[in-house]
Short mmCIF file of C-alpha atoms and ligand atoms in Angstrom, two decimals:
data_model
loop_
_atom_site.label_atom_id
_atom_site.label_comp_id
_atom_site.label_asym_id
_atom_site.label_seq_id
_atom_site.Cartn_x
_atom_site.Cartn_y
_atom_site.Cartn_z
CA MET A 1 -6.48 -32.28 11.96
CA LYS A 2 -8.76 -29.33 11.11
CA LYS A 3 -8.43 -28.02 7.59
CA VAL A 4 -8.45 -24.35 6.67
CA VAL A 5 -8.90 -23.14 3.10
CA ILE A 6 -7.52 -19.66 2.48
CA ILE A 7 -8.80 -17.74 -0.53
CA GLY A 8 -6.05 -15.43 -1.77
CA GLY A 9 -2.27 -15.71 -1.54
CA GLY A 10 -1.54 -12.05 -0.82
CA ILE A 11 0.23 -10.90 2.34
CA ALA A 12 -2.90 -11.33 4.50
CA GLY A 13 -3.63 -14.86 3.25
CA MET A 14 -0.03 -16.03 3.44
CA THR A 15 0.41 -14.59 6.96
CA ALA A 16 -2.63 -16.57 8.09
CA GLY A 17 -1.28 -19.63 6.29
CA VAL A 18 2.16 -19.56 7.92
CA LEU A 19 0.78 -18.94 11.42
CA LEU A 20 -1.89 -21.65 11.14
CA GLN A 21 0.62 -24.18 9.86
CA LYS A 22 2.88 -23.37 12.78
CA ALA A 23 -0.11 -23.83 15.11
CA GLY A 24 -0.72 -27.32 13.76
CA PHE A 25 -3.59 -26.76 11.31
CA LYS A 26 -3.68 -28.19 7.82
CA THR A 27 -4.06 -25.33 5.36
CA GLU A 28 -4.31 -24.79 1.64
CA ILE A 29 -4.06 -21.42 -0.09
CA TYR A 30 -5.90 -20.93 -3.37
CA GLU A 31 -4.49 -18.03 -5.37
CA LYS A 32 -5.94 -17.01 -8.71
CA ASN A 33 -2.65 -15.69 -10.13
CA ALA A 34 0.44 -17.58 -11.21
CA LEU A 35 2.47 -16.04 -8.37
CA PRO A 36 1.69 -15.40 -4.70
CA GLY A 37 1.95 -11.89 -3.25
CA GLY A 38 -1.11 -10.10 -4.63
CA GLN A 39 -0.44 -6.37 -4.65
CA CYS A 40 3.03 -6.95 -3.17
CA THR A 41 4.62 -7.90 -6.44
CA GLY A 42 6.86 -7.03 -9.35
CA TRP A 43 7.56 -8.22 -12.88
CA LYS A 44 10.18 -8.23 -15.60
CA ARG A 45 10.19 -6.19 -18.81
CA GLU A 46 13.01 -6.04 -21.34
CA GLY A 47 15.55 -7.30 -18.80
CA TYR A 48 14.49 -4.74 -16.15
CA PHE A 49 12.59 -5.53 -12.97
CA ILE A 50 9.57 -3.40 -12.13
CA ASP A 51 9.09 -3.39 -8.37
CA ASN A 52 5.50 -2.48 -7.68
CA CYS A 53 4.94 -2.14 -4.00
CA ILE A 54 7.33 -1.46 -1.17
CA HIS A 55 8.26 2.20 -0.88
CA TRP A 56 8.69 1.58 2.80
CA LEU A 57 7.95 -1.43 4.94
CA THR A 58 6.73 -0.37 8.36
CA GLY A 59 8.20 -2.64 11.03
CA THR A 60 11.80 -2.94 9.89
CA ARG A 61 13.11 -1.55 13.22
CA PRO A 62 13.60 -4.37 15.75
CA GLY A 63 11.71 -4.19 19.01
CA SER A 64 8.08 -4.17 17.94
CA ALA A 65 5.48 -6.94 17.71
CA LEU A 66 5.12 -6.08 14.02
CA HIS A 67 8.84 -6.64 13.43
CA GLU A 68 8.56 -10.03 15.15
CA LEU A 69 5.58 -10.89 12.94
CA TRP A 70 7.56 -10.03 9.78
CA LYS A 71 10.32 -12.31 11.04
CA GLU A 72 7.92 -15.08 11.99
CA ILE A 73 6.47 -15.27 8.49
CA GLY A 74 9.84 -14.98 6.76
CA ALA A 75 9.41 -11.48 5.35
CA LEU A 76 12.39 -10.24 7.37
CA GLY A 77 15.05 -12.02 9.34
CA ASP A 78 18.52 -13.44 9.09
CA GLY A 79 20.02 -12.87 5.72
CA VAL A 80 17.45 -10.27 4.66
CA GLU A 81 19.39 -7.08 4.16
CA LEU A 82 17.61 -3.75 4.40
CA TYR A 83 18.07 -0.75 2.18
CA GLU A 84 17.96 2.44 4.27
CA LYS A 85 16.38 5.17 2.21
CA GLU A 86 18.37 8.36 2.51
CA MET A 87 15.42 10.48 1.54
CA PHE A 88 11.64 10.25 1.88
CA PHE A 89 11.08 12.47 -1.17
CA SER A 90 12.20 15.71 -2.71
CA SER A 91 10.07 18.50 -4.19
CA GLY A 92 11.21 21.15 -6.62
CA LEU A 93 9.52 24.45 -7.42
CA ASP A 94 10.85 27.52 -9.25
CA ALA A 95 14.48 26.36 -9.11
CA GLN A 96 14.33 25.61 -5.39
CA THR A 97 14.32 22.14 -3.85
CA LEU A 98 13.12 20.81 -0.52
CA THR A 99 14.06 17.29 0.53
CA PHE A 100 12.54 15.34 3.38
CA TRP A 101 15.63 13.44 4.47
CA ARG A 102 15.82 10.31 6.58
CA ASP A 103 17.85 12.58 8.86
CA LYS A 104 15.04 14.85 10.06
CA GLU A 105 17.47 17.37 11.56
CA ARG A 106 18.91 17.90 8.11
CA THR A 107 15.36 18.50 6.87
CA ARG A 108 14.75 20.94 9.72
CA ARG A 109 17.92 22.88 8.82
CA GLU A 110 17.03 23.01 5.14
CA MET A 111 13.48 24.12 5.85
CA LEU A 112 14.67 26.84 8.24
CA GLU A 113 17.16 28.10 5.67
CA LEU A 114 14.46 28.11 3.03
CA SER A 115 11.89 29.94 5.13
CA PRO A 116 12.99 31.51 8.44
CA GLU A 117 9.55 33.07 8.80
CA ASP A 118 8.05 29.59 9.10
CA ALA A 119 10.41 28.65 11.95
CA GLU A 120 7.68 28.01 14.50
CA GLU A 121 5.67 25.69 12.23
CA ILE A 122 8.80 23.97 10.93
CA ASN A 123 10.05 23.20 14.43
CA LYS A 124 6.61 22.02 15.46
CA LEU A 125 6.36 19.75 12.43
CA ILE A 126 9.76 18.15 12.83
CA ASP A 127 9.34 17.73 16.62
CA HIS A 128 6.06 15.94 15.99
CA VAL A 129 7.59 13.77 13.24
CA SER A 130 10.00 12.69 15.94
CA LEU A 131 7.07 11.75 18.20
CA ALA A 132 5.36 9.97 15.30
CA GLU A 133 8.38 7.66 15.02
CA THR A 134 6.90 5.71 17.94
CA MET A 135 3.79 4.79 15.94
CA THR A 136 3.36 1.06 15.52
CA VAL A 137 0.65 -1.21 14.21
CA PRO A 138 -0.78 -3.31 17.04
CA VAL A 139 -0.69 -6.92 15.90
CA GLU A 140 -1.12 -8.94 19.08
CA LYS A 141 -4.83 -9.70 18.82
CA PRO A 142 -7.99 -8.32 17.20
CA PHE A 143 -9.14 -5.01 18.63
CA ASP A 144 -12.61 -6.38 19.42
CA ALA A 145 -10.93 -9.03 21.57
CA MET A 146 -8.84 -6.58 23.57
CA ASN A 147 -9.67 -6.02 27.25
CA PRO A 148 -9.28 -2.74 29.18
CA ILE A 149 -5.75 -3.69 30.25
CA ASP A 150 -4.77 -4.33 26.62
CA PHE A 151 -6.12 -0.90 25.70
CA ILE A 152 -4.24 0.76 28.56
CA LYS A 153 -1.02 -0.96 27.43
CA MET A 154 -1.62 0.10 23.84
CA GLY A 155 -2.34 3.67 24.96
CA MET A 156 0.88 3.75 27.00
CA SER A 157 2.96 2.46 24.10
CA MET A 158 1.51 5.13 21.85
CA LYS A 159 1.62 8.01 24.32
CA ALA A 160 3.82 10.10 22.05
CA MET A 161 1.44 9.48 19.17
CA GLY A 162 -1.33 10.96 21.33
CA LYS A 163 0.54 14.28 21.21
CA VAL A 164 0.74 14.07 17.42
CA MET A 165 -2.99 13.48 17.25
CA LYS A 166 -3.63 16.38 19.60
CA ALA A 167 -1.62 18.74 17.43
CA TYR A 168 -2.53 17.46 13.97
CA GLY A 169 -5.48 15.09 14.44
CA ASN A 170 -8.13 17.52 13.34
CA MET A 171 -6.48 18.77 10.18
CA ASP A 172 -6.17 17.60 6.60
CA ILE A 173 -3.12 17.84 4.35
CA HIS A 174 -4.44 20.99 2.70
CA GLU A 175 -4.73 22.72 6.09
CA LEU A 176 -1.31 21.48 7.16
CA ALA A 177 0.25 22.94 4.02
CA GLY A 178 -1.64 26.20 4.59
CA ARG A 179 0.14 26.71 7.91
CA PHE A 180 3.36 27.55 6.06
CA HIS A 181 4.15 30.76 4.19
CA HIS A 182 6.77 29.43 1.83
CA PRO A 183 5.26 28.23 -1.47
CA LEU A 184 7.69 25.32 -1.80
CA ILE A 185 6.95 23.98 1.69
CA ARG A 186 3.23 24.30 0.99
CA ARG A 187 3.68 22.57 -2.35
CA ALA A 188 5.89 19.78 -1.00
CA ILE A 189 3.36 18.78 1.64
CA VAL A 190 0.53 18.39 -0.87
CA ASP A 191 2.89 16.71 -3.34
CA TYR A 192 3.09 13.60 -1.28
CA MET A 193 -0.56 12.92 -0.44
CA PRO A 194 -3.95 13.98 -1.76
CA ASP A 195 -4.96 17.08 0.13
CA ASP A 196 -8.08 15.64 1.77
CA TYR A 197 -6.03 13.00 3.61
CA GLN A 198 -5.54 13.53 7.31
CA ALA A 199 -2.45 15.57 8.15
CA TYR A 200 -1.13 13.11 10.71
CA ALA A 201 -0.76 10.51 7.92
CA PHE A 202 2.04 12.66 6.51
CA LEU A 203 3.79 12.83 9.87
CA VAL A 204 3.41 9.10 10.50
CA SER A 205 4.69 8.16 7.04
CA TYR A 206 7.68 10.48 7.30
CA GLY A 207 8.30 9.43 10.93
CA THR A 208 8.41 5.80 9.84
CA VAL A 209 11.32 6.64 7.55
CA THR A 210 13.14 8.99 9.96
CA GLY A 211 12.76 6.46 12.78
CA GLY A 212 14.43 3.71 10.75
CA ASN A 213 11.21 1.73 10.86
CA GLY A 214 10.38 1.95 7.14
CA ASP A 215 13.29 0.49 5.23
CA ILE A 216 13.15 -1.64 2.10
CA PRO A 217 14.07 -5.32 2.19
CA LYS A 218 16.66 -6.13 -0.46
CA GLY A 219 15.13 -7.84 -3.46
CA GLY A 220 11.98 -5.74 -3.17
CA SER A 221 8.31 -6.64 -3.08
CA LEU A 222 8.11 -9.88 -5.05
CA ALA A 223 11.16 -11.31 -3.31
CA MET A 224 9.49 -10.63 0.03
CA SER A 225 6.26 -12.31 -1.09
CA LEU A 226 8.19 -15.33 -2.35
CA ARG A 227 10.07 -15.60 0.96
CA ILE A 228 6.76 -15.73 2.84
CA ALA A 229 5.43 -18.33 0.39
CA GLU A 230 8.59 -20.39 0.94
CA THR A 231 8.17 -20.19 4.73
CA TYR A 232 4.57 -21.32 4.29
CA LYS A 233 5.60 -24.33 2.22
CA GLU A 234 8.48 -25.21 4.57
CA HIS A 235 5.89 -25.56 7.33
CA GLY A 236 3.79 -27.92 5.27
CA GLY A 237 1.36 -25.45 3.71
CA VAL A 238 -0.01 -26.19 0.25
CA LEU A 239 -0.07 -23.24 -2.13
CA HIS A 240 -2.19 -23.63 -5.26
CA THR A 241 -1.55 -20.99 -7.90
CA ASN A 242 -3.65 -20.32 -11.01
CA ALA A 243 -6.46 -21.56 -8.78
CA GLY A 244 -9.24 -18.97 -8.55
CA VAL A 245 -12.11 -19.58 -6.17
CA LYS A 246 -15.59 -19.11 -7.57
CA THR A 247 -17.64 -19.25 -4.41
CA VAL A 248 -17.76 -20.36 -0.81
CA LEU A 249 -20.02 -23.39 -0.41
CA LEU A 250 -22.55 -22.76 2.33
CA ASN A 251 -24.84 -25.12 4.14
CA GLY A 252 -27.01 -23.15 6.54
CA LYS A 253 -24.78 -21.34 9.03
CA LYS A 254 -21.67 -23.22 7.97
CA ALA A 255 -19.28 -23.21 5.06
CA GLU A 256 -18.50 -26.68 3.78
CA GLY A 257 -15.63 -25.59 1.60
CA VAL A 258 -15.08 -23.75 -1.65
CA LEU A 259 -15.83 -24.24 -5.31
CA LEU A 260 -12.90 -23.46 -7.58
CA GLU A 261 -13.20 -21.73 -10.95
CA ASN A 262 -12.29 -25.04 -12.58
CA GLY A 263 -15.33 -26.72 -11.00
CA GLU A 264 -13.45 -28.63 -8.31
CA ARG A 265 -14.92 -28.71 -4.79
CA VAL A 266 -12.56 -28.42 -1.84
CA GLU A 267 -13.80 -29.27 1.62
CA ALA A 268 -12.79 -27.29 4.69
CA ASP A 269 -13.49 -26.91 8.38
CA TYR A 270 -12.75 -23.19 8.15
CA VAL A 271 -12.52 -20.75 5.28
CA ILE A 272 -10.57 -17.50 5.33
CA CYS A 273 -11.50 -14.99 2.64
CA ALA A 274 -8.16 -13.21 2.25
CA CYS A 275 -8.98 -11.21 -0.83
CA ASP A 276 -10.63 -7.89 -1.57
CA THR A 277 -13.71 -7.57 0.69
CA ASP A 278 -15.92 -6.00 -1.99
CA PHE A 279 -15.20 -9.01 -4.21
CA THR A 280 -15.79 -11.35 -1.26
CA PHE A 281 -19.33 -10.08 -0.69
CA ARG A 282 -20.20 -9.68 -4.34
CA ARG A 283 -18.92 -13.02 -5.57
CA LEU A 284 -17.80 -15.42 -2.89
CA LEU A 285 -20.52 -14.94 -0.29
CA PRO A 286 -24.04 -13.51 -0.42
CA GLU A 287 -23.96 -9.73 -0.03
CA LYS A 288 -26.31 -9.87 3.00
CA TYR A 289 -23.41 -11.20 5.09
CA MET A 290 -21.26 -8.10 4.60
CA PRO A 291 -20.35 -6.73 8.07
CA ALA A 292 -22.15 -3.48 8.94
CA GLY A 293 -18.88 -1.57 9.32
CA LEU A 294 -17.77 -2.46 5.80
CA ARG A 295 -21.18 -1.62 4.41
CA LYS A 296 -20.89 1.83 5.93
CA LEU A 297 -17.44 2.37 4.44
CA TYR A 298 -18.48 1.33 0.93
CA ALA A 299 -21.65 3.40 1.15
CA ASP A 300 -19.89 6.69 1.84
CA ARG A 301 -17.63 7.37 -1.12
CA GLU A 302 -16.89 10.94 0.01
CA LYS A 303 -15.77 10.37 3.55
CA TYR A 304 -13.90 7.13 2.88
CA PRO A 305 -12.31 7.52 -0.56
CA VAL A 306 -9.86 5.07 -2.06
CA SER A 307 -7.12 5.82 -4.52
CA SER A 308 -4.99 4.14 -7.11
CA GLY A 309 -2.33 5.08 -9.61
CA PHE A 310 -1.59 5.48 -13.28
CA GLN A 311 1.96 4.20 -13.49
CA MET A 312 4.78 3.88 -15.95
CA ALA A 313 8.21 2.30 -15.92
CA PHE A 314 11.12 3.66 -17.96
CA ALA A 315 14.38 2.05 -18.98
CA VAL A 316 17.31 4.45 -18.90
CA ASP A 317 20.52 3.95 -20.80
CA GLY A 318 23.02 5.13 -18.18
CA VAL A 319 23.11 5.62 -14.43
CA PHE A 320 22.35 9.13 -13.17
CA PRO A 321 22.91 9.69 -9.44
CA GLU A 322 21.07 13.03 -9.69
CA LEU A 323 17.84 11.00 -10.06
CA THR A 324 18.27 9.03 -6.82
CA GLY A 325 15.17 8.85 -4.62
CA THR A 326 11.70 10.19 -5.38
CA ARG A 327 11.55 13.63 -6.98
CA VAL A 328 8.47 15.75 -7.64
CA PHE A 329 8.52 18.61 -10.12
CA SER A 330 6.20 20.98 -12.01
CA CYS A 331 5.40 20.10 -15.57
CA GLU A 332 3.34 21.31 -18.47
CA GLU A 333 -0.34 20.34 -17.97
CA ILE A 334 -1.15 16.74 -18.59
CA THR A 335 -4.48 14.92 -18.41
CA VAL A 336 -4.30 11.57 -16.69
CA GLY A 337 -7.64 9.84 -16.24
CA SER A 338 -10.33 12.41 -15.60
CA ARG A 339 -8.07 15.12 -14.20
CA THR A 340 -5.42 17.50 -15.38
CA VAL A 341 -2.27 17.79 -13.32
CA LYS A 342 0.76 20.07 -13.34
CA ARG A 343 3.05 18.08 -11.06
CA MET A 344 4.65 14.70 -11.52
CA SER A 345 7.09 12.49 -9.69
CA VAL A 346 9.90 10.22 -10.71
CA GLN A 347 11.31 7.45 -8.58
CA SER A 348 14.64 5.78 -9.11
CA TYR A 349 15.32 2.18 -8.08
CA ASP A 350 19.10 2.57 -8.21
CA TYR A 351 19.37 1.22 -4.66
CA GLU A 352 18.75 -2.24 -6.09
CA PRO A 353 21.36 -2.93 -8.79
CA GLY A 354 19.61 -6.18 -9.75
CA PHE A 355 16.59 -4.27 -11.06
CA ALA A 356 18.41 -3.01 -14.17
CA PRO A 357 21.15 -4.37 -16.42
CA GLU A 358 24.68 -3.17 -15.70
CA GLY A 359 25.20 0.50 -16.59
CA LYS A 360 21.44 1.21 -16.85
CA MET A 361 18.68 2.23 -14.48
CA ILE A 362 14.94 1.93 -14.11
CA LEU A 363 12.64 4.81 -13.22
CA GLN A 364 8.95 4.83 -12.42
CA THR A 365 6.28 7.47 -12.20
CA ASN A 366 2.94 7.22 -10.43
CA PHE A 367 0.04 9.66 -10.97
CA SER A 368 -2.41 9.37 -8.12
CA GLN A 369 -5.87 8.36 -9.39
CA THR A 370 -9.21 8.95 -7.69
CA GLU A 371 -12.41 6.97 -8.00
CA SER A 372 -13.57 9.26 -10.83
CA ASP A 373 -10.38 8.42 -12.67
CA TYR A 374 -11.18 4.76 -12.13
CA GLU A 375 -14.57 5.33 -13.80
CA TYR A 376 -12.78 7.04 -16.66
CA TRP A 377 -10.50 4.03 -17.27
CA GLN A 378 -13.33 1.60 -16.75
CA SER A 379 -15.47 3.37 -19.35
CA PHE A 380 -13.34 2.10 -22.23
CA TYR A 381 -11.44 -0.79 -20.69
CA SER A 382 -13.47 -3.29 -22.70
CA ASP A 383 -12.20 -1.64 -25.90
CA LYS A 384 -8.64 -2.95 -25.58
CA GLU A 385 -7.31 -0.98 -28.52
CA ARG A 386 -8.61 2.34 -27.24
CA TYR A 387 -7.39 1.58 -23.74
CA ALA A 388 -3.88 0.80 -25.02
CA GLN A 389 -3.92 3.88 -27.24
CA LYS A 390 -4.96 6.18 -24.37
CA LYS A 391 -2.22 4.79 -22.14
CA ALA A 392 0.36 5.21 -24.90
CA GLU A 393 -0.72 8.82 -25.55
CA ILE A 394 -0.23 9.74 -21.91
CA ALA A 395 3.08 7.89 -21.76
CA GLU A 396 4.38 9.87 -24.72
CA GLN A 397 3.48 13.16 -23.03
CA VAL A 398 5.03 12.03 -19.74
CA LEU A 399 8.21 11.06 -21.53
CA GLN A 400 8.43 14.54 -23.08
CA ARG A 401 8.03 16.15 -19.67
CA MET A 402 10.70 13.90 -18.15
CA GLU A 403 13.14 14.88 -20.90
CA LYS A 404 12.29 18.53 -20.40
CA GLU A 405 12.96 18.36 -16.67
CA TYR A 406 16.06 16.19 -17.08
CA PRO A 407 17.54 17.09 -20.50
CA PHE A 408 20.39 14.61 -20.00
CA LEU A 409 17.78 11.83 -20.43
CA ALA A 410 16.96 12.85 -24.02
CA GLY A 411 17.37 9.91 -26.33
CA LYS A 412 18.40 7.68 -23.43
CA ILE A 413 15.00 6.78 -22.02
CA HIS A 414 12.06 4.73 -23.20
CA VAL A 415 8.81 3.42 -21.75
CA ILE A 416 8.81 -0.28 -20.86
CA ASP A 417 5.40 -0.61 -19.24
CA ILE A 418 2.24 1.35 -18.47
CA TRP A 419 -0.47 0.29 -16.07
CA SER A 420 -3.66 1.87 -14.76
CA PRO A 421 -6.15 1.33 -11.90
CA MET A 422 -7.79 -1.32 -14.09
CA THR A 423 -4.64 -3.42 -13.74
CA TYR A 424 -5.28 -3.81 -10.03
CA THR A 425 -8.87 -4.82 -10.61
CA ARG A 426 -7.82 -7.37 -13.22
CA TYR A 427 -4.93 -8.74 -11.18
CA CYS A 428 -6.32 -8.70 -7.62
CA ASN A 429 -10.06 -8.09 -8.04
CA ALA A 430 -9.36 -4.76 -6.35
CA TYR A 431 -12.27 -2.48 -5.52
CA HIS A 432 -12.15 0.62 -7.76
CA GLY A 433 -8.58 -0.27 -8.69
CA ALA A 434 -7.34 0.59 -5.21
CA TYR A 435 -4.13 -0.81 -3.83
CA MET A 436 -4.53 0.56 -0.33
CA SER A 437 -7.81 0.55 1.57
CA PHE A 438 -10.16 3.31 2.74
CA VAL A 439 -8.66 6.65 3.60
CA THR A 440 -10.19 8.36 6.59
CA THR A 441 -10.87 11.99 5.81
CA LYS A 442 -11.14 14.73 8.42
CA GLN A 443 -14.94 14.49 8.49
CA ALA A 444 -14.98 10.76 9.15
CA LYS A 445 -14.39 8.48 12.11
CA SER A 446 -11.95 5.70 11.40
CA ILE A 447 -13.68 2.32 11.31
CA THR A 448 -11.99 -1.02 11.97
CA VAL A 449 -14.04 -4.00 10.88
CA PRO A 450 -13.78 -7.29 12.83
CA GLY A 451 -12.91 -10.13 10.47
CA VAL A 452 -15.94 -12.23 11.35
CA VAL A 453 -19.00 -12.97 9.23
CA LYS A 454 -22.13 -12.83 11.36
CA GLY A 455 -24.39 -15.73 10.47
CA ILE A 456 -21.63 -18.03 9.21
CA ASP A 457 -19.68 -19.61 12.03
CA ASN A 458 -16.59 -20.86 10.26
CA VAL A 459 -15.74 -18.14 7.74
CA PHE A 460 -13.29 -15.38 8.62
CA LEU A 461 -11.94 -12.36 6.78
CA ALA A 462 -8.30 -11.32 6.42
CA SER A 463 -7.60 -8.31 4.27
CA GLN A 464 -6.13 -4.82 4.33
CA TRP A 465 -9.69 -3.60 3.74
CA LEU A 466 -10.64 -4.28 7.36
CA MET A 467 -8.60 -1.33 8.60
CA GLY A 468 -7.84 1.92 6.82
CA PRO A 469 -5.62 2.97 5.24
CA GLY A 470 -4.46 -0.59 4.60
CA GLY A 471 -0.93 -1.39 3.54
CA LEU A 472 1.34 -4.33 4.21
CA PRO A 473 1.35 -4.19 8.04
CA THR A 474 -2.45 -4.05 8.09
CA ALA A 475 -2.67 -7.01 5.71
CA ALA A 476 -0.28 -9.04 7.90
CA ALA A 477 -2.11 -8.02 11.08
CA MET A 478 -5.47 -9.04 9.62
CA GLY A 479 -4.00 -12.40 8.58
CA LYS A 480 -2.76 -12.90 12.12
CA PHE A 481 -6.14 -11.91 13.60
CA ALA A 482 -7.96 -14.48 11.43
CA THR A 483 -5.53 -17.10 12.77
CA TRP A 484 -6.24 -15.97 16.32
CA ARG A 485 -10.00 -16.35 15.76
CA ILE A 486 -9.66 -19.83 14.30
CA MET A 487 -7.42 -20.94 17.13
CA ARG A 488 -10.03 -19.66 19.57
CA ALA A 489 -12.92 -21.16 17.62
CA GLY A 490 -11.74 -24.70 17.43
CA SER A 491 -9.13 -27.20 18.34
CA ARG A 492 -6.68 -28.58 15.82
CA GLY A 493 -8.69 -31.80 15.96
C1 FAD B 1 2.09 0.61 -6.27
C2 FAD B 1 1.88 0.14 -4.87
C3 FAD B 1 2.63 0.68 -3.86
C4 FAD B 1 2.45 0.25 -2.54
N1 FAD B 1 3.29 0.72 -1.58
C5 FAD B 1 3.20 0.23 -0.33
C6 FAD B 1 4.18 0.56 0.64
O1 FAD B 1 5.17 1.24 0.36
N2 FAD B 1 4.00 0.09 1.91
C7 FAD B 1 2.94 -0.67 2.27
O2 FAD B 1 2.82 -1.04 3.44
N3 FAD B 1 2.01 -1.02 1.35
C8 FAD B 1 2.12 -0.61 0.06
N4 FAD B 1 1.22 -1.00 -0.89
C9 FAD B 1 0.00 -1.72 -0.47
C10 FAD B 1 0.20 -3.22 -0.26
O3 FAD B 1 0.71 -3.79 -1.42
C11 FAD B 1 -1.15 -3.83 0.09
O4 FAD B 1 -1.67 -3.15 1.21
C12 FAD B 1 -1.09 -5.31 0.47
O5 FAD B 1 -0.26 -6.02 -0.40
C13 FAD B 1 -2.51 -5.89 0.47
O6 FAD B 1 -2.47 -7.24 0.87
P1 FAD B 1 -3.78 -8.13 0.97
O7 FAD B 1 -3.33 -9.51 1.23
O8 FAD B 1 -4.75 -7.51 1.92
O9 FAD B 1 -4.50 -8.02 -0.46
P2 FAD B 1 -4.03 -8.47 -1.93
O10 FAD B 1 -2.62 -8.17 -2.14
O11 FAD B 1 -5.04 -7.89 -2.85
O12 FAD B 1 -4.19 -10.05 -1.90
C14 FAD B 1 -5.38 -10.71 -2.21
C15 FAD B 1 -5.05 -11.92 -3.04
O13 FAD B 1 -6.26 -12.61 -3.33
C16 FAD B 1 -6.20 -13.06 -4.67
N5 FAD B 1 -7.57 -13.31 -5.14
C17 FAD B 1 -8.53 -12.41 -5.41
N6 FAD B 1 -9.66 -13.03 -5.78
C18 FAD B 1 -9.40 -14.35 -5.75
C19 FAD B 1 -10.17 -15.51 -6.03
N7 FAD B 1 -11.44 -15.44 -6.44
N8 FAD B 1 -9.58 -16.72 -5.89
C20 FAD B 1 -8.29 -16.84 -5.48
N9 FAD B 1 -7.52 -15.77 -5.22
C21 FAD B 1 -8.07 -14.54 -5.34
C22 FAD B 1 -5.52 -11.94 -5.41
O14 FAD B 1 -5.00 -12.37 -6.64
C23 FAD B 1 -4.44 -11.55 -4.40
O15 FAD B 1 -3.26 -12.31 -4.58
C24 FAD B 1 1.42 -0.66 -2.23
C25 FAD B 1 0.69 -1.23 -3.26
C26 FAD B 1 0.93 -0.86 -4.57
C27 FAD B 1 0.20 -1.55 -5.68
#
């Protein structure tokens, strides 16, 4: 039986693990952390649960190959209830509020009431959100292995998406917002995504929610990761935790196995590097093997930026339905990382009663962080005291702004955790603290990198970094593609 060693027990690595086990391979996952899941995780503080990933899981609507993949690996399926978000997010400005509801017709009505003069653009936007609901992540086989018929089929299945691309494909978020006259509509659009992101990303994200294809599995992110890990083990997979890999052992054009951080050697017929690709080619494999496509992406920091977050979790004494969902509001200036912002968001997790003790709730806020912000945090990360002090200073200011916006929270809210882009680098070896992969800006062509390593026959890549903008479906797809390549490359033996 051929043996596959998988480096990294995130969604990509575990997807590959489950599928290879089912295909009759012997696999072992080596994960550096105590828990599997990687970025798809959560943790406890003071009796509250901080869920740190799934805002929406693309693929919750039955009928797509992605949905079937989620079921196959145990992420979704019988007994996994879904929470249907009522709203995507809500933005407030000058005492007015605009909510992007799950029910897009309700959003249309509210937008038209707010700004009749924007009727044409509003109707166009909502009609195209409807078309964007058909967007799906192709997960059947790697794109470089697709034949013309596969491409025709894919094109047909995404015909409606073609119309979205035609209307919004050559525009960034800033330009999309600029099409509207009403200041709140303009503001709301840039509230959700950095303004150099492509406009269609907004439509696709919102369409995922309105189309019922972006719900949240009950239990949240860590529960989903643990379900996949359980499925992996049920099929005979061996998951090693607290087991970091130091390097891939090469002998000419072949990998012989891996060397663990603890000095142990593990032999393998195939190796899948299912962790951050920058880390892979800086630490696990010689840099010269980095695929050309990835090299291009890392080289151009302007066209392919990555982002992260400065985040905080708050315990609230009481349950306040007026805080349901994700709400963005204006606040007194606050410097977070290298930039000063005047808007902030607050997200409630009240849909999951198990995340807070009875009669209480947990809130989170996430300030988007750029690569310059990452440099800012990195510059004093080694000075632990200063790092902690800086985080605490910001948290104090954020708390004041929360209490100002929601006076009923005064005296009833306190910070239970603060984490920065450095957390993602520490926890997952994440490039520049990013938790999604490269964003394609308007000036750039999107690049998908095949998960093969030219010059080493039996090493494959599986990671969200192979296809922008990353995310859970991409990670799962890349795990599946690595499986596909191994099944093509060799027999089970
Ligand atoms: C705050 C936040 C919100 C998000 N929201 C969403 C969302 O709503 N929807 C969505 O689709 N996605 C979301 N994401 C993104 C999603 O979590 C990631 O895209 C996905 O989890 C990446 O999976 P991965 O397997 O490619 O990488 P990772 O999760 O990074 O997994 C790689 C694994 O490799 C391990 N590893 C690294 N180095 C080594 C080593 N040397 N030895 C052994 N193990 C190693 C790491 O510890 C990690 O477990 C969010 C992420 C965050 C943090």
